[in-house]
PDB file of C-alpha atoms in Angstrom:
ATOM      1  CA  MET M 714     156.314 -40.460 102.640  1.00 61.00           C
ATOM      2  CA  ASN M 715     154.205 -42.079 105.360  1.00 71.00           C
ATOM      3  CA  ILE M 716     150.697 -40.487 104.661  1.00 86.00           C
ATOM      4  CA  LYS M 717     148.236 -43.230 104.016  1.00 90.00           C
ATOM      5  CA  LEU M 718     146.627 -42.890 100.642  1.00 97.00           C
ATOM      6  CA  PRO M 719     143.830 -44.941  99.201  1.00 97.00           C
ATOM      7  CA  SER M 720     144.355 -47.592  96.422  1.00 98.00           C
ATOM      8  CA  GLU M 721     143.177 -47.143  92.871  1.00 98.00           C
ATOM      9  CA  GLN M 722     140.980 -49.874  93.465  1.00 98.00           C
ATOM     10  CA  ALA M 723     139.286 -48.391  96.365  1.00 97.00           C
ATOM     11  CA  VAL M 724     138.822 -45.003  94.826  1.00 97.00           C
ATOM     12  CA  VAL M 725     137.273 -46.442  91.658  1.00 96.00           C
ATOM     13  CA  LYS M 726     134.996 -48.692  93.829  1.00 96.00           C
ATOM     14  CA  ALA M 727     133.777 -45.655  95.937  1.00 95.00           C
ATOM     15  CA  PHE M 728     133.333 -43.415  92.897  1.00 94.00           C
ATOM     16  CA  ALA M 729     131.129 -45.999  91.203  1.00 93.00           C
ATOM     17  CA  GLU M 730     128.960 -46.457  94.105  1.00 93.00           C
ATOM     18  CA  ALA M 731     128.781 -42.637  94.810  1.00 94.00           C
ATOM     19  CA  SER M 732     128.009 -42.063  90.965  1.00 93.00           C
ATOM     20  CA  GLN M 733     125.118 -44.599  91.247  1.00 92.00           C
ATOM     21  CA  ALA M 734     123.676 -43.101  94.300  1.00 92.00           C
ATOM     22  CA  LEU M 735     123.691 -39.438  92.466  1.00 93.00           C
ATOM     23  CA  GLY M 736     122.635 -40.570  89.146  1.00 90.00           C
ATOM     24  CA  VAL M 737     125.798 -39.499  87.279  1.00 90.00           C
ATOM     25  CA  GLU M 738     126.957 -42.967  85.990  1.00 81.00           C
ATOM     26  CA  GLN M 739     127.252 -42.509  82.454  1.00 76.00           C
ATOM     27  CA  VAL M 740     129.391 -39.187  82.078  1.00 77.00           C
ATOM     28  CA  ASP M 741     132.756 -40.330  81.292  1.00 71.00           C
ATOM     29  CA  ASP M 742     133.588 -37.448  79.154  1.00 75.00           C
ATOM     30  CA  SER M 743     132.129 -34.888  81.671  1.00 73.00           C
ATOM     31  CA  LEU M 744     134.255 -36.353  84.309  1.00 76.00           C
ATOM     32  CA  LYS M 745     137.631 -36.297  82.546  1.00 79.00           C
ATOM     33  CA  ASP M 746     136.887 -32.605  81.724  1.00 90.00           C
ATOM     34  CA  LEU M 747     135.842 -31.779  85.161  1.00 95.00           C
ATOM     35  CA  VAL M 748     137.961 -28.968  87.220  1.00 98.00           C
ATOM     36  CA  ILE M 749     137.323 -28.151  90.700  1.00 98.00           C
ATOM     37  CA  TYR M 750     138.557 -25.246  92.591  1.00 98.00           C
ATOM     38  CA  GLU M 751     139.068 -26.475  96.079  1.00 98.00           C
ATOM     39  CA  MET M 752     138.437 -23.432  98.340  1.00 97.00           C
ATOM     40  CA  THR M 753     139.878 -24.518 101.781  1.00 96.00           C
ATOM     41  CA  ASP M 754     139.080 -23.105 105.063  1.00 95.00           C
ATOM     42  CA  GLY M 755     138.069 -23.918 108.559  1.00 94.00           C
ATOM     43  CA  MET M 756     141.539 -25.310 109.927  1.00 93.00           C
ATOM     44  CA  ARG M 757     141.200 -23.378 113.104  1.00 93.00           C
ATOM     45  CA  THR M 758     137.921 -24.481 114.138  1.00 94.00           C
ATOM     46  CA  SER M 759     137.380 -28.016 112.674  1.00 94.00           C
ATOM     47  CA  THR M 760     139.632 -30.063 114.917  1.00 94.00           C
ATOM     48  CA  GLN M 761     141.567 -29.799 118.088  1.00 94.00           C
ATOM     49  CA  LEU M 762     144.817 -29.335 116.339  1.00 96.00           C
ATOM     50  CA  GLU M 763     146.697 -26.028 117.177  1.00 95.00           C
ATOM     51  CA  GLY M 764     149.043 -23.989 115.345  1.00 95.00           C
ATOM     52  CA  ASP M 765     151.238 -25.334 112.488  1.00 96.00           C
ATOM     53  CA  ASN M 766     149.509 -28.973 112.813  1.00 97.00           C
ATOM     54  CA  ALA M 767     146.146 -27.612 111.887  1.00 97.00           C
ATOM     55  CA  TYR M 768     147.210 -26.176 108.606  1.00 97.00           C
ATOM     56  CA  PHE M 769     149.319 -29.132 107.887  1.00 98.00           C
ATOM     57  CA  ASP M 770     146.181 -31.414 108.480  1.00 97.00           C
ATOM     58  CA  GLY M 771     144.530 -29.196 105.793  1.00 97.00           C
ATOM     59  CA  GLY M 772     147.486 -29.595 103.233  1.00 98.00           C
ATOM     60  CA  ILE M 773     146.945 -33.425 103.701  1.00 98.00           C
ATOM     61  CA  PHE M 774     143.065 -33.152 102.828  1.00 98.00           C
ATOM     62  CA  CYS M 775     144.110 -31.378  99.615  1.00 98.00           C
ATOM     63  CA  LEU M 776     146.894 -34.210  99.067  1.00 98.00           C
ATOM     64  CA  ARG M 777     144.105 -36.864  99.304  1.00 98.00           C
ATOM     65  CA  PHE M 778     141.717 -34.801  97.027  1.00 98.00           C
ATOM     66  CA  ILE M 779     144.214 -34.385  94.296  1.00 98.00           C
ATOM     67  CA  HIS M 780     145.352 -38.019  94.742  1.00 98.00           C
ATOM     68  CA  MET M 781     141.619 -39.082  94.015  1.00 98.00           C
ATOM     69  CA  LEU M 782     140.999 -36.826  91.243  1.00 98.00           C
ATOM     70  CA  ARG M 783     144.122 -38.194  89.241  1.00 97.00           C
ATOM     71  CA  ILE M 784     143.074 -41.746  89.858  1.00 97.00           C
ATOM     72  CA  LEU M 785     139.578 -40.962  88.346  1.00 95.00           C
ATOM     73  CA  GLY M 786     141.227 -39.568  85.374  1.00 94.00           C
ATOM     74  CA  MET M 787     140.859 -35.746  85.838  1.00 95.00           C
ATOM     75  CA  SER M 788     143.554 -33.595  84.521  1.00 96.00           C
ATOM     76  CA  SER M 789     143.943 -30.630  86.621  1.00 98.00           C
ATOM     77  CA  CYS M 790     142.430 -28.812  89.886  1.00 98.00           C
ATOM     78  CA  TYR M 791     142.903 -25.536  91.556  1.00 98.00           C
ATOM     79  CA  VAL M 792     143.598 -25.081  95.442  1.00 98.00           C
ATOM     80  CA  ASN M 793     143.578 -21.953  97.232  1.00 96.00           C
ATOM     81  CA  VAL M 794     146.383 -21.516 100.018  1.00 96.00           C
ATOM     82  CA  ILE M 795     147.364 -18.004 100.780  1.00 94.00           C
ATOM     83  CA  GLU M 796     145.631 -14.916  99.820  1.00 93.00           C
ATOM     84  CA  GLU M 797     147.551 -11.907  99.855  1.00 92.00           C
ATOM     85  CA  LYS M 798     145.708 -10.631 102.899  1.00 91.00           C
ATOM     86  CA  HIS M 799     146.523 -13.752 104.754  1.00 91.00           C
ATOM     87  CA  THR M 800     150.170 -12.781 105.098  1.00 90.00           C
ATOM     88  CA  HIS M 801     148.782 -10.016 107.624  1.00 89.00           C
ATOM     89  CA  ARG M 802     146.980 -12.295 109.900  1.00 90.00           C
ATOM     90  CA  GLU M 803     148.067 -12.847 113.409  1.00 91.00           C
ATOM     91  CA  ASN M 804     148.373 -16.559 112.852  1.00 93.00           C
ATOM     92  CA  TYR M 805     150.201 -16.388 109.638  1.00 95.00           C
ATOM     93  CA  THR M 806     153.460 -17.983 111.288  1.00 95.00           C
ATOM     94  CA  HIS M 807     151.074 -21.172 111.843  1.00 96.00           C
ATOM     95  CA  ILE M 808     150.026 -21.001 108.137  1.00 96.00           C
ATOM     96  CA  PHE M 809     153.736 -20.648 106.879  1.00 96.00           C
ATOM     97  CA  GLY M 810     154.910 -23.282 109.148  1.00 95.00           C
ATOM     98  CA  GLY M 811     152.178 -25.870 108.040  1.00 96.00           C
ATOM     99  CA  LEU M 812     153.311 -25.087 104.357  1.00 96.00           C
ATOM    100  CA  ARG M 813     156.763 -25.625 104.943  1.00 96.00           C
ATOM    101  CA  LYS M 814     156.148 -28.961 106.543  1.00 97.00           C
ATOM    102  CA  LEU M 815     153.967 -29.881 103.704  1.00 97.00           C
ATOM    103  CA  TYR M 816     156.411 -29.049 101.017  1.00 98.00           C
ATOM    104  CA  PRO M 817     158.744 -32.352 100.926  1.00 97.00           C
ATOM    105  CA  ILE M 818     155.516 -34.414 100.952  1.00 98.00           C
ATOM    106  CA  TYR M 819     154.151 -32.716  97.836  1.00 98.00           C
ATOM    107  CA  GLU M 820     157.509 -32.740  96.128  1.00 98.00           C
ATOM    108  CA  GLU M 821     157.811 -36.436  96.826  1.00 97.00           C
ATOM    109  CA  TYR M 822     154.101 -37.180  95.585  1.00 98.00           C
ATOM    110  CA  ALA M 823     154.645 -35.163  92.290  1.00 98.00           C
ATOM    111  CA  GLN M 824     157.583 -36.989  91.404  1.00 97.00           C
ATOM    112  CA  GLN M 825     156.188 -40.403  92.204  1.00 97.00           C
ATOM    113  CA  HIS M 826     152.849 -39.802  90.570  1.00 98.00           C
ATOM    114  CA  ASN M 827     153.770 -37.685  87.399  1.00 98.00           C
ATOM    115  CA  VAL M 828     152.153 -34.584  88.963  1.00 98.00           C
ATOM    116  CA  ARG M 829     152.862 -31.055  87.751  1.00 98.00           C
ATOM    117  CA  LEU M 830     152.571 -28.446  90.445  1.00 98.00           C
ATOM    118  CA  ILE M 831     152.067 -24.590  89.352  1.00 98.00           C
ATOM    119  CA  PHE M 832     152.035 -21.709  91.731  1.00 98.00           C
ATOM    120  CA  LEU M 833     149.888 -18.713  91.200  1.00 98.00           C
ATOM    121  CA  GLY M 834     150.543 -15.463  93.093  1.00 97.00           C
ATOM    122  CA  ASP M 835     153.062 -12.878  93.788  1.00 96.00           C
ATOM    123  CA  LEU M 836     156.360 -14.958  94.470  1.00 96.00           C
ATOM    124  CA  GLU M 837     158.609 -11.848  93.824  1.00 93.00           C
ATOM    125  CA  GLY M 838     158.976 -10.887  97.162  1.00 84.00           C
ATOM    126  CA  SER M 839     159.406 -12.998 100.432  1.00 89.00           C
ATOM    127  CA  LEU M 840     156.854 -15.158 102.149  1.00 95.00           C
ATOM    128  CA  GLU M 841     158.747 -15.517 105.320  1.00 94.00           C
ATOM    129  CA  PRO M 842     157.155 -14.074 108.495  1.00 93.00           C
ATOM    130  CA  LYS M 843     159.385 -11.707 110.460  1.00 86.00           C
ATOM    131  CA  GLY M 844     162.107 -13.729 112.355  1.00 81.00           C
ATOM    132  CA  TYR M 845     162.056 -16.405 109.742  1.00 85.00           C
ATOM    133  CA  GLU M 846     165.124 -17.116 107.399  1.00 85.00           C
ATOM    134  CA  GLY M 847     165.283 -18.540 103.854  1.00 89.00           C
ATOM    135  CA  ASN M 848     163.500 -17.803 100.369  1.00 94.00           C
ATOM    136  CA  PHE M 849     160.446 -20.098 100.353  1.00 96.00           C
ATOM    137  CA  SER M 850     159.216 -18.192  97.052  1.00 96.00           C
ATOM    138  CA  GLN M 851     162.396 -19.443  95.306  1.00 96.00           C
ATOM    139  CA  ALA M 852     161.687 -22.970  96.616  1.00 97.00           C
ATOM    140  CA  LEU M 853     158.372 -23.080  95.265  1.00 98.00           C
ATOM    141  CA  LYS M 854     159.588 -21.815  91.935  1.00 97.00           C
ATOM    142  CA  HIS M 855     162.186 -24.399  91.923  1.00 97.00           C
ATOM    143  CA  LEU M 856     159.509 -27.102  92.691  1.00 98.00           C
ATOM    144  CA  GLU M 857     157.527 -25.904  89.908  1.00 98.00           C
ATOM    145  CA  SER M 858     160.560 -26.018  87.482  1.00 98.00           C
ATOM    146  CA  LYS M 859     161.208 -29.456  88.583  1.00 98.00           C
ATOM    147  CA  THR M 860     157.860 -30.965  87.870  1.00 98.00           C
ATOM    148  CA  GLU M 861     157.207 -28.872  84.807  1.00 97.00           C
ATOM    149  CA  LYS M 862     157.491 -31.966  82.404  1.00 98.00           C
ATOM    150  CA  ASN M 863     155.254 -34.067  84.589  1.00 98.00           C
ATOM    151  CA  SER M 864     151.984 -34.765  82.495  1.00 97.00           C
ATOM    152  CA  GLY M 865     149.703 -37.157  84.601  1.00 96.00           C
ATOM    153  CA  PHE M 866     147.955 -34.283  86.349  1.00 98.00           C
ATOM    154  CA  THR M 867     148.385 -30.607  86.974  1.00 98.00           C
ATOM    155  CA  ALA M 868     147.437 -28.686  90.278  1.00 98.00           C
ATOM    156  CA  TYR M 869     147.583 -24.914  90.583  1.00 98.00           C
ATOM    157  CA  PHE M 870     147.910 -23.612  94.068  1.00 98.00           C
ATOM    158  CA  LEU M 871     147.137 -20.043  94.467  1.00 98.00           C
ATOM    159  CA  ILE M 872     149.773 -18.615  96.992  1.00 97.00           C
ATOM    160  CA  ASN M 873     150.180 -14.898  97.977  1.00 97.00           C
ATOM    161  CA  TYR M 874     147.288 -14.763  95.356  1.00 97.00           C
ATOM    162  CA  SER M 875     144.787 -11.963  94.746  1.00 96.00           C
ATOM    163  CA  LEU M 876     142.537 -11.234  91.861  1.00 96.00           C
ATOM    164  CA  ASP M 877     144.192  -7.837  91.546  1.00 96.00           C
ATOM    165  CA  TRP M 878     147.269  -9.730  90.784  1.00 97.00           C
ATOM    166  CA  ALA M 879     145.742 -12.381  88.422  1.00 97.00           C
ATOM    167  CA  MET M 880     144.250  -9.219  86.305  1.00 96.00           C
ATOM    168  CA  LYS M 881     147.601  -7.895  86.106  1.00 96.00           C
ATOM    169  CA  ASN M 882     149.049 -11.099  85.035  1.00 96.00           C
ATOM    170  CA  GLU M 883     146.178 -12.585  83.066  1.00 93.00           C
ATOM    171  CA  SER M 884     148.464 -13.731  80.314  1.00 94.00           C
ATOM    172  CA  LYS M 885     149.795 -16.487  82.593  1.00 95.00           C
ATOM    173  CA  PHE M 886     146.189 -18.004  82.933  1.00 97.00           C
ATOM    174  CA  ALA M 887     145.931 -18.173  78.850  1.00 95.00           C
ATOM    175  CA  SER M 888     146.673 -22.008  78.819  1.00 95.00           C
ATOM    176  CA  MET M 889     145.043 -22.796  81.997  1.00 97.00           C
ATOM    177  CA  PRO M 890     141.861 -24.879  82.232  1.00 97.00           C
ATOM    178  CA  MET M 891     138.361 -23.388  82.532  1.00 96.00           C
ATOM    179  CA  LEU M 892     136.656 -23.672  85.978  1.00 97.00           C
ATOM    180  CA  ASP M 893     133.745 -25.973  86.362  1.00 96.00           C
ATOM    181  CA  VAL M 894     132.952 -25.858  90.134  1.00 98.00           C
ATOM    182  CA  THR M 895     134.195 -24.138  93.265  1.00 98.00           C
ATOM    183  CA  VAL M 896     133.881 -26.030  96.411  1.00 98.00           C
ATOM    184  CA  ARG M 897     133.847 -23.503  99.318  1.00 97.00           C
ATOM    185  CA  HIS M 898     134.254 -24.775 102.902  1.00 98.00           C
ATOM    186  CA  THR M 899     132.876 -23.347 106.046  1.00 97.00           C
ATOM    187  CA  LYS M 900     131.893 -19.889 104.784  1.00 94.00           C
ATOM    188  CA  PHE M 901     128.841 -19.290 102.409  1.00 92.00           C
ATOM    189  CA  GLN M 902     130.460 -16.738 100.571  1.00 89.00           C
ATOM    190  CA  PHE M 903     132.972 -16.355  97.602  1.00 86.00           C
ATOM    191  CA  PRO M 904     135.712 -13.787  98.631  1.00 88.00           C
ATOM    192  CA  THR M 905     136.400 -11.451  95.450  1.00 91.00           C
ATOM    193  CA  GLY M 906     140.136 -11.555  96.219  1.00 92.00           C
ATOM    194  CA  MET M 907     140.240 -15.293  95.880  1.00 93.00           C
ATOM    195  CA  MET M 908     138.505 -15.588  92.456  1.00 95.00           C
ATOM    196  CA  LEU M 909     140.143 -16.698  89.317  1.00 96.00           C
ATOM    197  CA  PRO M 910     139.791 -14.177  86.219  1.00 96.00           C
ATOM    198  CA  ALA M 911     136.542 -14.363  84.793  1.00 94.00           C
ATOM    199  CA  ALA M 912     138.013 -15.769  81.559  1.00 94.00           C
ATOM    200  CA  LYS M 913     138.538 -18.946  83.550  1.00 96.00           C
ATOM    201  CA  SER M 914     135.608 -18.838  86.071  1.00 95.00           C
ATOM    202  CA  ASP M 915     132.743 -17.238  84.473  1.00 93.00           C
ATOM    203  CA  PHE M 916     130.786 -20.528  83.999  1.00 94.00           C
ATOM    204  CA  CYS M 917     131.540 -22.250  87.294  1.00 95.00           C
ATOM    205  CA  SER M 918     128.875 -23.301  89.908  1.00 96.00           C
ATOM    206  CA  LEU M 919     129.314 -23.294  93.677  1.00 96.00           C
ATOM    207  CA  ILE M 920     129.112 -25.989  96.336  1.00 98.00           C
ATOM    208  CA  TYR M 921     129.092 -24.957 100.002  1.00 98.00           C
ATOM    209  CA  VAL M 922     130.446 -27.333 102.347  1.00 98.00           C
ATOM    210  CA  GLN M 923     129.458 -26.628 106.075  1.00 98.00           C
ATOM    211  CA  GLN M 924     132.623 -28.439 107.504  1.00 97.00           C
ATOM    212  CA  GLY M 925     136.176 -27.470 107.140  1.00 97.00           C
ATOM    213  CA  SER M 926     138.957 -29.101 105.168  1.00 97.00           C
ATOM    214  CA  ALA M 927     140.686 -30.743 107.749  1.00 96.00           C
ATOM    215  CA  GLY M 928     142.332 -34.117 106.611  1.00 95.00           C
ATOM    216  CA  THR M 929     141.574 -35.744 110.176  1.00 94.00           C
ATOM    217  CA  THR M 930     137.756 -35.286 109.722  1.00 95.00           C
ATOM    218  CA  TRP M 931     137.133 -36.574 106.369  1.00 95.00           C
ATOM    219  CA  SER M 932     137.187 -40.421 105.539  1.00 94.00           C
ATOM    220  CA  ASP M 933     138.239 -41.224 101.650  1.00 96.00           C
ATOM    221  CA  GLU M 934     134.636 -42.149 100.944  1.00 94.00           C
ATOM    222  CA  GLN M 935     133.563 -38.752 102.015  1.00 95.00           C
ATOM    223  CA  ILE M 936     136.043 -37.024  99.781  1.00 97.00           C
ATOM    224  CA  ILE M 937     134.940 -39.251  96.868  1.00 97.00           C
ATOM    225  CA  GLN M 938     131.457 -38.433  97.630  1.00 96.00           C
ATOM    226  CA  LEU M 939     132.347 -34.503  97.627  1.00 98.00           C
ATOM    227  CA  ILE M 940     133.961 -35.072  94.152  1.00 97.00           C
ATOM    228  CA  THR M 941     130.909 -36.847  92.841  1.00 96.00           C
ATOM    229  CA  LEU M 942     128.508 -33.926  93.991  1.00 97.00           C
ATOM    230  CA  ALA M 943     131.166 -31.539  92.132  1.00 97.00           C
ATOM    231  CA  LEU M 944     130.368 -33.615  89.037  1.00 96.00           C
ATOM    232  CA  ARG M 945     126.735 -33.410  89.636  1.00 95.00           C
ATOM    233  CA  SER M 946     126.722 -29.676  90.061  1.00 96.00           C
ATOM    234  CA  LYS M 947     128.529 -29.205  86.739  1.00 95.00           C
ATOM    235  CA  LEU M 948     125.895 -31.307  85.117  1.00 92.00           C
ATOM    236  CA  LEU M 949     122.912 -29.515  86.620  1.00 93.00           C
ATOM    237  CA  ASN M 950     124.285 -26.006  85.615  1.00 93.00           C
ATOM    238  CA  ASN M 951     125.706 -26.727  82.451  1.00 89.00           C
ATOM    239  CA  GLY M 952     124.487 -24.204  79.814  1.00 87.00           C
ATOM    240  CA  THR M 953     122.207 -22.336  82.364  1.00 89.00           C
ATOM    241  CA  GLN M 954     124.340 -18.973  82.097  1.00 85.00           C
ATOM    242  CA  TYR M 955     124.442 -16.305  79.606  1.00 87.00           C
ATOM    243  CA  LEU M 956     123.139 -18.014  76.415  1.00 82.00           C
ATOM    244  CA  LYS M 957     120.470 -20.198  77.834  1.00 87.00           C
ATOM    245  CA  CYS M 958     117.348 -21.076  75.604  1.00 87.00           C
ATOM    246  CA  TYR M 959     114.323 -22.433  77.213  1.00 86.00           C
ATOM    247  CA  LYS M 960     112.171 -25.273  75.430  1.00 89.00           C
ATOM    248  CA  GLU M 961     108.537 -24.808  75.311  1.00 89.00           C
ATOM    249  CA  GLY M 962     106.995 -25.451  78.805  1.00 89.00           C
ATOM    250  CA  GLU M 963     110.198 -25.429  80.570  1.00 90.00           C
ATOM    251  CA  LYS M 964     109.920 -21.834  81.739  1.00 92.00           C
ATOM    252  CA  ASP M 965     106.533 -22.706  83.480  1.00 92.00           C
ATOM    253  CA  ALA M 966     107.980 -25.930  85.008  1.00 93.00           C
ATOM    254  CA  ILE M 967     110.858 -24.155  86.537  1.00 92.00           C
ATOM    255  CA  ARG M 968     108.651 -21.259  87.766  1.00 94.00           C
ATOM    256  CA  SER M 969     106.387 -23.706  89.393  1.00 93.00           C
ATOM    257  CA  LYS M 970     109.465 -25.529  91.138  1.00 94.00           C
ATOM    258  CA  ARG M 971     111.040 -22.362  92.361  1.00 93.00           C
ATOM    259  CA  GLU M 972     108.099 -20.013  93.239  1.00 95.00           C
ATOM    260  CA  THR M 973     105.326 -22.312  94.228  1.00 95.00           C
ATOM    261  CA  GLU M 974     106.614 -25.824  95.090  1.00 94.00           C
ATOM    262  CA  LEU M 975     109.692 -24.376  96.709  1.00 94.00           C
ATOM    263  CA  PHE M 976     111.970 -27.255  95.254  1.00 94.00           C
ATOM    264  CA  MET M 977     114.469 -28.774  97.302  1.00 94.00           C
ATOM    265  CA  VAL M 978     116.295 -32.010  97.468  1.00 94.00           C
ATOM    266  CA  HIS M 979     117.589 -33.197 100.843  1.00 94.00           C
ATOM    267  CA  ARG M 980     119.330 -36.720 101.026  1.00 93.00           C
ATOM    268  CA  LYS M 981     121.239 -38.640 103.121  1.00 91.00           C
ATOM    269  CA  LEU M 982     124.229 -40.638 101.397  1.00 86.00           C
ATOM    270  CA  ASN M 983     125.777 -43.487 103.464  1.00 72.00           C
ATOM    271  CA  ALA M 984     126.833 -41.454 106.389  1.00 56.00           C
ATOM    272  CA  GLU M 985     126.488 -44.375 108.628  1.00 58.00           C
ATOM    273  CA  LYS M 986     128.789 -46.372 106.481  1.00 59.00           C
ATOM    274  CA  ALA M 987     131.475 -43.656 106.297  1.00 53.00           C
ATOM    275  CA  ALA M 988     131.459 -43.429 110.093  1.00 54.00           C
ATOM    276  CA  GLU M 989     131.658 -47.252 110.467  1.00 59.00           C
ATOM    277  CA  ALA M 990     134.627 -47.530 108.139  1.00 53.00           C
ATOM    278  CA  SER M 991     136.596 -44.884 110.182  1.00 53.00           C
ATOM    279  CA  GLY M 992     135.630 -46.473 113.749  1.00 55.00           C
ATOM    280  CA  GLY M 993     132.972 -43.959 114.169  1.00 56.00           C
ATOM    281  CA  ALA M 994     135.300 -40.930 114.365  1.00 52.00           C
ATOM    282  CA  VAL M 995     134.217 -39.170 111.157  1.00 56.00           C
ATOM    283  CA  SER M 996     131.281 -36.834 111.500  1.00 72.00           C
ATOM    284  CA  THR M 997     128.552 -36.373 108.853  1.00 88.00           C
ATOM    285  CA  LYS M 998     129.373 -33.651 106.163  1.00 95.00           C
ATOM    286  CA  ARG M 999     126.877 -31.347 104.618  1.00 96.00           C
ATOM    287  CA  ALA M1000     127.056 -29.933 101.148  1.00 98.00           C
ATOM    288  CA  ILE M1001     124.720 -27.495  99.310  1.00 98.00           C
ATOM    289  CA  LEU M1002     124.590 -27.311  95.589  1.00 97.00           C
ATOM    290  CA  ALA M1003     121.790 -25.849  93.370  1.00 94.00           C
ATOM    291  CA  GLY M1004     120.301 -26.359  89.791  1.00 92.00           C
ATOM    292  CA  PRO M1005     117.935 -24.341  87.926  1.00 92.00           C
ATOM    293  CA  ALA M1006     115.047 -25.209  90.101  1.00 94.00           C
ATOM    294  CA  GLY M1007     116.451 -24.920  93.706  1.00 96.00           C
ATOM    295  CA  PRO M1008     118.947 -26.183  96.153  1.00 97.00           C
ATOM    296  CA  GLU M1009     120.018 -29.971  96.644  1.00 97.00           C
ATOM    297  CA  ILE M1010     121.306 -30.476 100.406  1.00 97.00           C
ATOM    298  CA  TYR M1011     123.354 -33.721 100.690  1.00 96.00           C
ATOM    299  CA  GLU M1012     124.405 -35.089 103.890  1.00 94.00           C
ATOM    300  CA  PHE M1013     127.324 -37.829 103.809  1.00 94.00           C
TER     301      PHE M1013
END
């Protein structure tokens, strides 16, 4: 595997710096329990790459993301790859082509780093576009079986997935972790077909990232900052749904911030440093999350 991945030392150092900047330094237990759903998007519009190469690039972004989560001590994550409707898109051959190129890279990484790969979705039929031979569904099942005893990290990939499929197969999710934060790229929406069952996602918060999940446009430092923002989102929104109880004066303070003060945070996080580290090629990213009082916008 010739993909350049950051060292453990570099990841830990970058995370310490990002945690200090965002005020989330003393949260070791919360970090280990953090489960992110990386909802990838934007491969066609985020770079000049075309066809299979654009989707291959998106898969490398996800590999780097998983690599950093694993180093930081998290136990699992979810990644969307193909929703059922994607198989009907005019460019599905490019999505599929990128996925096939990624297969041996993920297989090698999983075996080298004790990572378990689990695939969620309808893999009973064929994933091949017209004109393709083989049985990629069976290859994915084989890879899942091959890594089932790996215990260092678990990555759940949604392939030929839909919420309808998930609800019909909800027992498959019984032992899977609860979702804390969904990171959604390029589109400020959460398509129903890509959602996890409510039993796994009912308490999750949402981060919108304006830029696409293209590997060539994200520095390692920026991916670390995105992970740290997900941790902040989890902490901000913990306990705010369903069973929330307000302390004396808390309702008035929140009402004032929301309604009168129009509370908002807008901060820049070392964007210049990230661009300098990559030779100036990496553009600034923007992420929006929200707590009980209002939105927080970060550029990094």
